[in-house]
Amino acid sequence: MKNSVSLKQAMQYISENKSKVNSKYRLKFHLMGECGWINDPNGFIFFNGVYHCFFQYNPFKPFWGPTYWGHAVSKDLVKWEHLPVALAPDEEYDRDGCFSGSAIEIDGKLYIMYTGHIEDGAGNYYQRQCIAWSIDGIKFEKYFRNPVIDKNNIPQEASKRDFRDPKVFQKGDFYYAVIASQSKEGKGQILLYRSRDLLKWEYVNTIVRNENIVEGDIWECPDLFELEEKDVLLFSVQQKEGDKIIRSEAFYCVGKMDFEKGVFKINSYEKLDWGKYFYAPQTTMDEKGRRLMIAWMDNWNCPFPTQEGHNWAGALTLPRELYLKNSRLIMEPVREIKNYRKDEISIERIINDETIYLNFEAECIDVEIDLVFMPKAEFEISIFSKNLLSNSVKIWYESVYNKLKFIINDLVFNNEIQEVDIFPLEDKISLRFLLDKSSIEIFVNKGEKVLTNRIYPLEKYDMLSISSKGKCEVKLRKWDLDL
Ligand code: FRU
């Protein structure tokens, strides 16, 4: 195995600097880098009895830079332990970044397929697909004949520059990889390749093009999997105006994949998450048969206040379990988080033009609220700090428009409103939210819609209130999360 100087430097830098991160907004049950910058989750897999999650990593600065693959493992998807950095951009073919990719287990070995990114200094770049493997799941060796998919194996009608983020999986006699691409007209599309040994690859087809659905210059980080006898395709849309990224959003399509023809027939599509902070999701199937998804809990055009003076930036979501209901994706936080619940408080009341207050000391809480409201009644849920009322997160429902609204006021946001359409059955809404120190993930109606957000309160939130105009039946259960 090559003795990588860059890997050693990264490890040394991390061990000398990890204690220097500012803990104010450090999360408790979300994966972050020990210091520096992280973006996409990579190589999410259950291997050798534990969950592995790699991530795009620049340990040296809280800003994006030529990426390494950071690495962490978890027994329960809630608590993560960092392992040595897995890949460094230390070869000619990946010298400007080991970009995103995925993992697969074959005969007890862990294989990684990732993108080698190189720049020529004159504004041009190239991306090619590479392989690395490991016996113990910790130390990785890059294939000596990398790249395994080179420029000459990219179809005519696709960009030679934007060609990245292979998601590899097995189906029948073949390994397949879906890869992010851009058409000659500058639109996002997804390519399909196949191989019998992960080393020699043949191009099958362009499985989807973005002409008829969302705009975007590139559809990054594709993922394709079967769920309850349907095929689901995930991708993350990036759109630029000049050098500025103006759109950074994840979508999913439900449809039918024809592997022979290499065509994905889209039956429906929708935004994956309705919050501001969700990008580059990746899934895996675990040994319990669950389809799990984890994502970057930030994106390319959101603010990163911890870049100044905190020495870290970027985090991943709590993994979610995926299901389908009437061809729509349902997302639930992994059930393991419930093992950390303690000190349940439960309230069941009918409120009428009044407010319920609930104090909390814990840094992390899990709250379930079921509401039944009488016609025309309105409710508002608020999370805030008693010492600084100007900072808060508020959620309310506008029945006239069928919109659930969400507003943040804190270090970053000043009355930032987000909204999502929901159609409550029998005037019932259920909400579950998981609050960590600088994040809130809200699951609406048992995961039919999810809003993921980073929050940066100037004072720790310690109060929850529910108020109503008109009559509202409230059932609330709140737990501290003991992490
Ligand atoms: C998505 C992405 C990927 C790329 C990686 C680079 O967030 O742009 O397409 O591989 O980040 O860090």
Short mmCIF file of N, CA and C in Angstrom, two decimals, residues 283-388:
data_model
loop_
_atom_site.label_atom_id
_atom_site.label_comp_id
_atom_site.label_asym_id
_atom_site.label_seq_id
_atom_site.Cartn_x
_atom_site.Cartn_y
_atom_site.Cartn_z
N THR A 283 -28.22 6.72 -0.23
CA THR A 283 -28.91 5.67 0.52
C THR A 283 -28.07 4.40 0.57
N THR A 284 -28.49 3.52 1.48
CA THR A 284 -27.94 2.17 1.52
C THR A 284 -29.01 1.26 2.08
N MET A 285 -28.79 -0.04 1.89
CA MET A 285 -29.72 -1.02 2.47
C MET A 285 -28.96 -1.68 3.60
N ASP A 286 -29.55 -1.76 4.78
CA ASP A 286 -28.81 -2.38 5.87
C ASP A 286 -29.18 -3.85 6.04
N GLU A 287 -28.60 -4.50 7.04
CA GLU A 287 -28.80 -5.95 7.18
C GLU A 287 -30.22 -6.25 7.66
N LYS A 288 -30.94 -5.23 8.13
CA LYS A 288 -32.34 -5.45 8.52
C LYS A 288 -33.26 -5.24 7.32
N GLY A 289 -32.69 -4.93 6.16
CA GLY A 289 -33.50 -4.72 4.96
C GLY A 289 -34.09 -3.33 4.88
N ARG A 290 -33.58 -2.42 5.70
CA ARG A 290 -34.12 -1.05 5.65
C ARG A 290 -33.40 -0.23 4.59
N ARG A 291 -34.10 0.59 3.87
CA ARG A 291 -33.47 1.55 2.96
C ARG A 291 -33.24 2.83 3.77
N LEU A 292 -31.99 3.16 3.97
CA LEU A 292 -31.63 4.30 4.82
C LEU A 292 -31.03 5.41 3.97
N MET A 293 -31.31 6.62 4.35
CA MET A 293 -30.78 7.77 3.59
C MET A 293 -30.12 8.76 4.54
N ILE A 294 -28.97 9.27 4.12
CA ILE A 294 -28.30 10.33 4.88
C ILE A 294 -27.95 11.43 3.88
N ALA A 295 -27.92 12.67 4.34
CA ALA A 295 -27.64 13.77 3.40
C ALA A 295 -26.76 14.81 4.07
N TRP A 296 -26.24 15.68 3.26
CA TRP A 296 -25.51 16.84 3.76
C TRP A 296 -26.55 17.81 4.32
N MET A 297 -26.37 18.23 5.58
CA MET A 297 -27.39 19.09 6.19
C MET A 297 -27.01 20.57 5.97
N ASP A 298 -26.60 20.87 4.76
CA ASP A 298 -26.25 22.21 4.30
C ASP A 298 -26.42 22.12 2.79
N ASN A 299 -26.00 23.13 2.07
CA ASN A 299 -25.94 23.01 0.61
C ASN A 299 -25.04 24.12 0.09
N TRP A 300 -24.93 24.22 -1.24
CA TRP A 300 -23.93 25.13 -1.80
C TRP A 300 -24.27 26.61 -1.70
N ASN A 301 -25.55 26.95 -1.54
CA ASN A 301 -25.77 28.40 -1.41
C ASN A 301 -26.44 28.78 -0.11
N CYS A 302 -26.07 28.08 0.96
CA CYS A 302 -26.56 28.52 2.26
C CYS A 302 -25.40 29.11 3.06
N PRO A 303 -25.72 29.93 4.05
CA PRO A 303 -24.63 30.53 4.85
C PRO A 303 -23.99 29.51 5.80
N PHE A 304 -22.73 29.69 6.08
CA PHE A 304 -22.00 28.82 7.01
C PHE A 304 -21.38 29.69 8.11
N PRO A 305 -22.15 30.11 9.08
CA PRO A 305 -21.61 31.05 10.07
C PRO A 305 -20.43 30.49 10.87
N THR A 306 -20.28 29.17 10.95
CA THR A 306 -19.16 28.62 11.73
C THR A 306 -17.84 28.69 10.96
N GLN A 307 -17.89 29.20 9.72
CA GLN A 307 -16.63 29.34 8.98
C GLN A 307 -15.73 30.41 9.59
N GLU A 308 -16.35 31.37 10.26
CA GLU A 308 -15.55 32.44 10.88
C GLU A 308 -15.38 32.15 12.36
N GLY A 309 -14.18 31.83 12.75
CA GLY A 309 -13.86 31.70 14.18
C GLY A 309 -14.27 30.40 14.85
N HIS A 310 -14.87 29.47 14.12
CA HIS A 310 -15.28 28.22 14.77
C HIS A 310 -14.45 27.01 14.31
N ASN A 311 -13.74 27.19 13.21
CA ASN A 311 -12.87 26.12 12.67
C ASN A 311 -13.57 24.86 12.20
N TRP A 312 -14.84 24.95 11.93
CA TRP A 312 -15.51 23.79 11.34
C TRP A 312 -16.73 24.27 10.56
N ALA A 313 -17.17 23.48 9.59
CA ALA A 313 -18.39 23.79 8.85
C ALA A 313 -18.91 22.51 8.20
N GLY A 314 -20.20 22.34 8.23
CA GLY A 314 -20.82 21.22 7.54
C GLY A 314 -21.18 20.07 8.47
N ALA A 315 -22.34 19.47 8.21
CA ALA A 315 -22.80 18.33 9.02
C ALA A 315 -23.72 17.48 8.16
N LEU A 316 -23.97 16.27 8.62
CA LEU A 316 -24.89 15.38 7.89
C LEU A 316 -26.18 15.24 8.70
N THR A 317 -27.25 14.89 8.01
CA THR A 317 -28.55 14.72 8.68
C THR A 317 -28.52 13.48 9.57
N LEU A 318 -29.49 13.37 10.43
CA LEU A 318 -29.74 12.09 11.07
C LEU A 318 -30.23 11.16 9.95
N PRO A 319 -29.70 9.93 9.85
CA PRO A 319 -30.21 9.06 8.78
C PRO A 319 -31.72 8.83 8.90
N ARG A 320 -32.35 8.58 7.75
CA ARG A 320 -33.80 8.38 7.71
C ARG A 320 -34.13 7.03 7.11
N GLU A 321 -35.22 6.44 7.56
CA GLU A 321 -35.74 5.22 6.94
C GLU A 321 -36.70 5.64 5.84
N LEU A 322 -36.61 4.97 4.70
CA LEU A 322 -37.47 5.36 3.57
C LEU A 322 -38.55 4.32 3.30
N TYR A 323 -39.72 4.81 2.99
CA TYR A 323 -40.86 3.97 2.60
C TYR A 323 -41.57 4.64 1.44
N LEU A 324 -42.50 3.90 0.82
CA LEU A 324 -43.34 4.53 -0.20
C LEU A 324 -44.80 4.44 0.22
N LYS A 325 -45.53 5.51 -0.03
CA LYS A 325 -46.97 5.47 0.20
C LYS A 325 -47.61 6.17 -0.99
N ASN A 326 -48.44 5.47 -1.72
CA ASN A 326 -49.03 6.02 -2.94
C ASN A 326 -47.97 6.69 -3.82
N SER A 327 -46.88 5.99 -4.03
CA SER A 327 -45.79 6.49 -4.87
C SER A 327 -45.11 7.75 -4.37
N ARG A 328 -45.30 8.06 -3.10
CA ARG A 328 -44.56 9.20 -2.54
C ARG A 328 -43.64 8.68 -1.46
N LEU A 329 -42.50 9.34 -1.39
CA LEU A 329 -41.50 8.90 -0.44
C LEU A 329 -41.87 9.38 0.97
N ILE A 330 -41.80 8.44 1.90
CA ILE A 330 -42.05 8.75 3.30
C ILE A 330 -40.72 8.62 4.02
N MET A 331 -40.38 9.57 4.84
CA MET A 331 -39.09 9.54 5.54
C MET A 331 -39.33 9.61 7.04
N GLU A 332 -38.70 8.69 7.74
CA GLU A 332 -38.80 8.74 9.20
C GLU A 332 -37.41 8.71 9.79
N PRO A 333 -37.20 9.44 10.89
CA PRO A 333 -35.88 9.38 11.51
C PRO A 333 -35.57 7.94 11.92
N VAL A 334 -34.34 7.50 11.84
CA VAL A 334 -34.05 6.11 12.22
C VAL A 334 -34.58 5.84 13.63
N ARG A 335 -35.16 4.66 13.78
CA ARG A 335 -35.83 4.35 15.06
C ARG A 335 -34.85 4.33 16.23
N GLU A 336 -33.55 4.13 15.95
CA GLU A 336 -32.56 4.05 17.02
C GLU A 336 -32.50 5.31 17.87
N ILE A 337 -32.91 6.44 17.32
CA ILE A 337 -32.83 7.68 18.10
C ILE A 337 -33.74 7.58 19.34
N LYS A 338 -34.77 6.74 19.23
CA LYS A 338 -35.70 6.62 20.37
C LYS A 338 -35.02 6.01 21.60
N ASN A 339 -33.92 5.27 21.39
CA ASN A 339 -33.20 4.69 22.53
C ASN A 339 -32.57 5.75 23.41
N TYR A 340 -32.48 6.97 22.90
CA TYR A 340 -31.85 8.04 23.68
C TYR A 340 -32.87 8.94 24.37
N ARG A 341 -34.15 8.57 24.20
CA ARG A 341 -35.17 9.39 24.84
C ARG A 341 -35.18 9.17 26.35
N LYS A 342 -35.35 10.25 27.10
CA LYS A 342 -35.56 10.08 28.54
C LYS A 342 -36.43 11.22 29.05
N ASP A 343 -36.95 11.06 30.26
CA ASP A 343 -37.76 12.08 30.93
C ASP A 343 -38.94 12.54 30.06
N GLU A 344 -39.81 11.62 29.77
CA GLU A 344 -40.98 11.98 28.94
C GLU A 344 -41.89 12.97 29.65
N ILE A 345 -42.33 13.95 28.91
CA ILE A 345 -43.37 14.85 29.43
C ILE A 345 -44.54 14.75 28.46
N SER A 346 -45.73 14.57 29.00
CA SER A 346 -46.83 14.44 28.05
C SER A 346 -47.97 15.37 28.47
N ILE A 347 -48.54 16.01 27.48
CA ILE A 347 -49.64 16.95 27.73
C ILE A 347 -50.78 16.62 26.78
N GLU A 348 -51.98 16.52 27.31
CA GLU A 348 -53.15 16.33 26.44
C GLU A 348 -54.18 17.33 26.87
N ARG A 349 -54.48 18.26 25.99
CA ARG A 349 -55.41 19.32 26.40
C ARG A 349 -56.15 19.90 25.22
N ILE A 350 -57.29 20.47 25.52
CA ILE A 350 -57.95 21.27 24.48
C ILE A 350 -57.63 22.73 24.80
N ILE A 351 -57.08 23.44 23.85
CA ILE A 351 -56.80 24.86 24.14
C ILE A 351 -57.67 25.72 23.23
N ASN A 352 -58.07 26.83 23.78
CA ASN A 352 -58.97 27.72 23.07
C ASN A 352 -58.49 29.15 23.30
N ASP A 353 -57.92 29.76 22.31
CA ASP A 353 -57.34 31.11 22.46
C ASP A 353 -56.38 31.18 23.64
N GLU A 354 -55.51 30.23 23.74
CA GLU A 354 -54.54 30.28 24.84
C GLU A 354 -53.22 29.65 24.44
N THR A 355 -52.25 29.72 25.35
CA THR A 355 -50.90 29.24 25.04
C THR A 355 -50.41 28.28 26.12
N ILE A 356 -49.81 27.19 25.68
CA ILE A 356 -49.16 26.26 26.62
C ILE A 356 -47.66 26.52 26.55
N TYR A 357 -47.00 26.58 27.69
CA TYR A 357 -45.53 26.76 27.69
C TYR A 357 -44.86 25.53 28.28
N LEU A 358 -43.72 25.22 27.75
CA LEU A 358 -42.96 24.07 28.27
C LEU A 358 -41.48 24.46 28.27
N ASN A 359 -40.91 24.41 29.46
CA ASN A 359 -39.49 24.71 29.64
C ASN A 359 -38.63 23.50 29.30
N PHE A 360 -37.48 23.68 28.72
CA PHE A 360 -36.56 22.53 28.62
C PHE A 360 -35.11 22.98 28.79
N GLU A 361 -34.36 22.13 29.46
CA GLU A 361 -32.96 22.45 29.72
C GLU A 361 -32.05 21.75 28.71
N ALA A 362 -32.48 20.58 28.23
CA ALA A 362 -31.61 19.74 27.41
C ALA A 362 -31.20 20.45 26.12
N GLU A 363 -30.03 20.07 25.59
CA GLU A 363 -29.58 20.67 24.33
C GLU A 363 -30.27 20.01 23.14
N CYS A 364 -30.70 18.76 23.35
CA CYS A 364 -31.34 18.03 22.25
C CYS A 364 -32.68 17.48 22.74
N ILE A 365 -33.72 17.71 21.95
CA ILE A 365 -35.03 17.16 22.32
C ILE A 365 -35.72 16.53 21.12
N ASP A 366 -36.64 15.64 21.44
CA ASP A 366 -37.45 14.95 20.43
C ASP A 366 -38.90 15.22 20.84
N VAL A 367 -39.67 15.81 19.96
CA VAL A 367 -41.03 16.22 20.33
C VAL A 367 -42.04 15.71 19.30
N GLU A 368 -43.11 15.12 19.81
CA GLU A 368 -44.20 14.71 18.90
C GLU A 368 -45.45 15.50 19.28
N ILE A 369 -46.05 16.12 18.29
CA ILE A 369 -47.26 16.91 18.56
C ILE A 369 -48.36 16.49 17.59
N ASP A 370 -49.49 16.07 18.14
CA ASP A 370 -50.66 15.78 17.30
C ASP A 370 -51.68 16.86 17.56
N LEU A 371 -52.16 17.44 16.49
CA LEU A 371 -53.12 18.53 16.64
C LEU A 371 -54.40 18.22 15.88
N VAL A 372 -55.50 18.46 16.55
CA VAL A 372 -56.79 18.41 15.84
C VAL A 372 -57.39 19.78 16.04
N PHE A 373 -57.63 20.48 14.94
CA PHE A 373 -58.12 21.85 15.14
C PHE A 373 -59.49 22.01 14.50
N MET A 374 -60.30 22.78 15.15
CA MET A 374 -61.66 23.00 14.66
C MET A 374 -61.59 23.89 13.42
N PRO A 375 -62.60 23.80 12.53
CA PRO A 375 -62.57 24.63 11.33
C PRO A 375 -62.24 26.08 11.68
N LYS A 376 -61.34 26.62 10.91
CA LYS A 376 -60.88 28.03 11.03
C LYS A 376 -59.98 28.29 12.23
N ALA A 377 -59.78 27.30 13.08
CA ALA A 377 -58.87 27.53 14.21
C ALA A 377 -57.45 27.56 13.67
N GLU A 378 -56.56 28.22 14.39
CA GLU A 378 -55.16 28.30 13.97
C GLU A 378 -54.26 27.99 15.13
N PHE A 379 -53.09 27.43 14.82
CA PHE A 379 -52.16 27.18 15.92
C PHE A 379 -50.78 27.70 15.54
N GLU A 380 -49.96 27.90 16.54
CA GLU A 380 -48.58 28.29 16.29
C GLU A 380 -47.69 27.61 17.33
N ILE A 381 -46.63 26.98 16.84
CA ILE A 381 -45.66 26.36 17.73
C ILE A 381 -44.41 27.21 17.67
N SER A 382 -43.84 27.45 18.83
CA SER A 382 -42.67 28.32 18.84
C SER A 382 -41.59 27.75 19.75
N ILE A 383 -40.35 27.86 19.30
CA ILE A 383 -39.22 27.44 20.12
C ILE A 383 -38.34 28.66 20.27
N PHE A 384 -38.00 29.00 21.47
CA PHE A 384 -37.25 30.25 21.67
C PHE A 384 -36.47 30.21 22.98
N SER A 385 -35.79 31.31 23.24
CA SER A 385 -35.04 31.40 24.47
C SER A 385 -35.69 32.46 25.34
N LYS A 386 -35.87 32.15 26.62
CA LYS A 386 -36.52 33.12 27.53
C LYS A 386 -35.73 34.42 27.61
N ASN A 387 -34.41 34.29 27.40
CA ASN A 387 -33.55 35.47 27.55
C ASN A 387 -33.44 36.32 26.29
N LEU A 388 -33.90 35.78 25.18
CA LEU A 388 -33.72 36.54 23.94
C LEU A 388 -34.90 36.23 23.02
#
